[in-house]
Short mmCIF file of C-alpha atoms in Angstrom, two decimals:
data_model
loop_
_atom_site.label_atom_id
_atom_site.label_comp_id
_atom_site.label_asym_id
_atom_site.label_seq_id
_atom_site.Cartn_x
_atom_site.Cartn_y
_atom_site.Cartn_z
CA LEU A 266 -5.38 15.37 11.63
CA GLY A 267 -8.23 17.35 10.08
CA ALA A 268 -6.06 20.08 11.42
CA ALA A 269 -3.04 19.17 10.24
CA ASP A 270 -1.30 20.50 6.98
CA PRO A 271 -1.23 17.76 3.49
CA SER A 272 1.18 18.30 3.09
CA VAL A 273 2.51 16.67 6.13
CA ALA A 274 1.65 13.63 4.41
CA ASP A 275 3.86 14.16 1.49
CA ALA A 276 7.57 13.08 3.51
CA LEU A 277 5.74 9.45 4.10
CA PRO A 278 5.78 6.07 2.47
CA VAL A 279 2.57 5.20 1.01
CA ASP A 280 1.34 2.85 3.30
CA LEU A 281 1.29 5.67 6.05
CA ARG A 282 0.14 8.07 3.09
CA ILE A 283 -3.23 5.29 2.69
CA LYS A 284 -3.65 4.91 6.03
CA TRP A 285 -3.27 8.78 6.92
CA ARG A 286 -5.86 9.89 4.44
CA LEU A 287 -8.14 6.96 5.23
CA VAL A 288 -8.04 8.37 9.32
CA ARG A 289 -8.49 11.91 7.83
CA GLU A 290 -11.59 10.84 6.31
CA GLY A 291 -12.95 9.67 8.66
CA ARG A 292 -12.94 6.16 6.76
CA THR A 293 -12.53 3.25 9.63
CA ALA A 294 -13.90 0.44 7.93
CA GLU A 295 -11.64 0.75 5.20
CA LEU A 296 -8.63 1.52 7.75
CA MET A 297 -9.08 -1.58 9.70
CA GLY A 298 -9.41 -3.76 6.36
CA ALA A 299 -5.81 -2.61 5.41
CA LEU A 300 -4.54 -2.77 8.44
CA THR A 301 -5.33 -6.12 8.43
CA PHE A 302 -3.64 -7.08 5.01
CA GLU A 303 -0.83 -5.92 7.02
CA GLN A 304 -1.15 -7.83 10.07
CA GLU A 305 -1.48 -10.82 7.76
CA HIS A 306 1.64 -9.56 5.11
CA GLY A 307 3.44 -8.00 7.00
CA LYS A 308 4.76 -4.87 8.27
CA GLY A 309 4.49 -1.66 5.21
CA ALA A 310 3.52 -4.37 2.41
CA PHE A 311 0.77 -3.63 -0.44
CA ALA A 312 -0.29 -4.97 -3.40
CA VAL A 313 0.45 -3.17 -6.67
CA ARG A 314 -2.60 -2.29 -9.32
CA GLY A 315 -2.06 -0.21 -12.34
CA LEU A 316 -0.71 0.13 -15.48
CA PRO A 317 3.24 0.12 -15.83
CA TRP A 318 3.47 3.91 -15.98
CA ARG A 319 0.59 4.84 -13.37
CA ARG A 320 1.27 1.92 -10.48
CA ARG A 321 -1.12 2.54 -7.60
CA ALA A 322 -0.82 0.67 -3.61
CA ALA A 323 -3.47 -0.64 -2.59
CA TYR A 324 -4.76 -2.72 -0.05
CA PRO A 325 -7.39 -5.07 -1.46
CA GLY A 326 -10.24 -4.68 0.31
CA ALA A 327 -10.16 -1.18 1.31
CA GLY A 328 -10.48 0.51 -1.27
CA ALA A 329 -7.96 2.98 -0.83
CA THR A 330 -5.07 4.07 -3.03
CA GLU A 331 -2.41 5.85 -3.38
CA ARG A 332 -0.14 6.84 -6.34
CA LEU A 333 3.91 5.55 -6.55
CA ARG A 334 6.56 7.89 -6.61
CA SER A 335 9.76 6.99 -7.97
CA GLY A 336 11.08 4.20 -6.42
CA GLU A 337 8.57 3.28 -4.19
CA LEU A 338 7.79 -0.18 -5.86
CA PRO A 339 9.14 -3.30 -3.47
CA ALA A 340 11.52 -4.75 -4.97
CA ALA A 341 10.10 -7.75 -2.83
CA VAL A 342 7.30 -10.41 -4.49
CA ARG A 343 5.86 -13.11 -2.11
CA LEU A 344 6.55 -16.96 -3.30
CA LEU A 345 3.78 -18.86 -4.41
CA GLY A 346 4.75 -21.82 -4.51
CA ALA A 347 8.42 -24.19 -4.83
CA ALA A 348 9.88 -27.39 -6.08
CA TRP A 349 12.50 -29.82 -5.90
CA GLU A 350 13.57 -30.89 -9.11
CA PRO A 351 14.98 -33.73 -9.45
CA GLY A 352 19.10 -33.76 -8.81
CA GLY A 353 18.97 -30.95 -6.68
#
């Protein structure tokens, strides 16, 4: 990957851009952290960090973030709890 043109990563989805950069920079420990996070939370999953106008995709514990482009903000959320209300 060191010899590949960096612009190749521009066409990738945000989760793959982060992994591409980690591999390219030889950051194996951080890559393993990102893959572990993805394994625990689902393929293509990432956390969203930052202010509303500067959102970044992140893998907690991996130390890597990538700026989210228009349309890359995930529409799915993680359910943290559910309750059955009286009356259904």
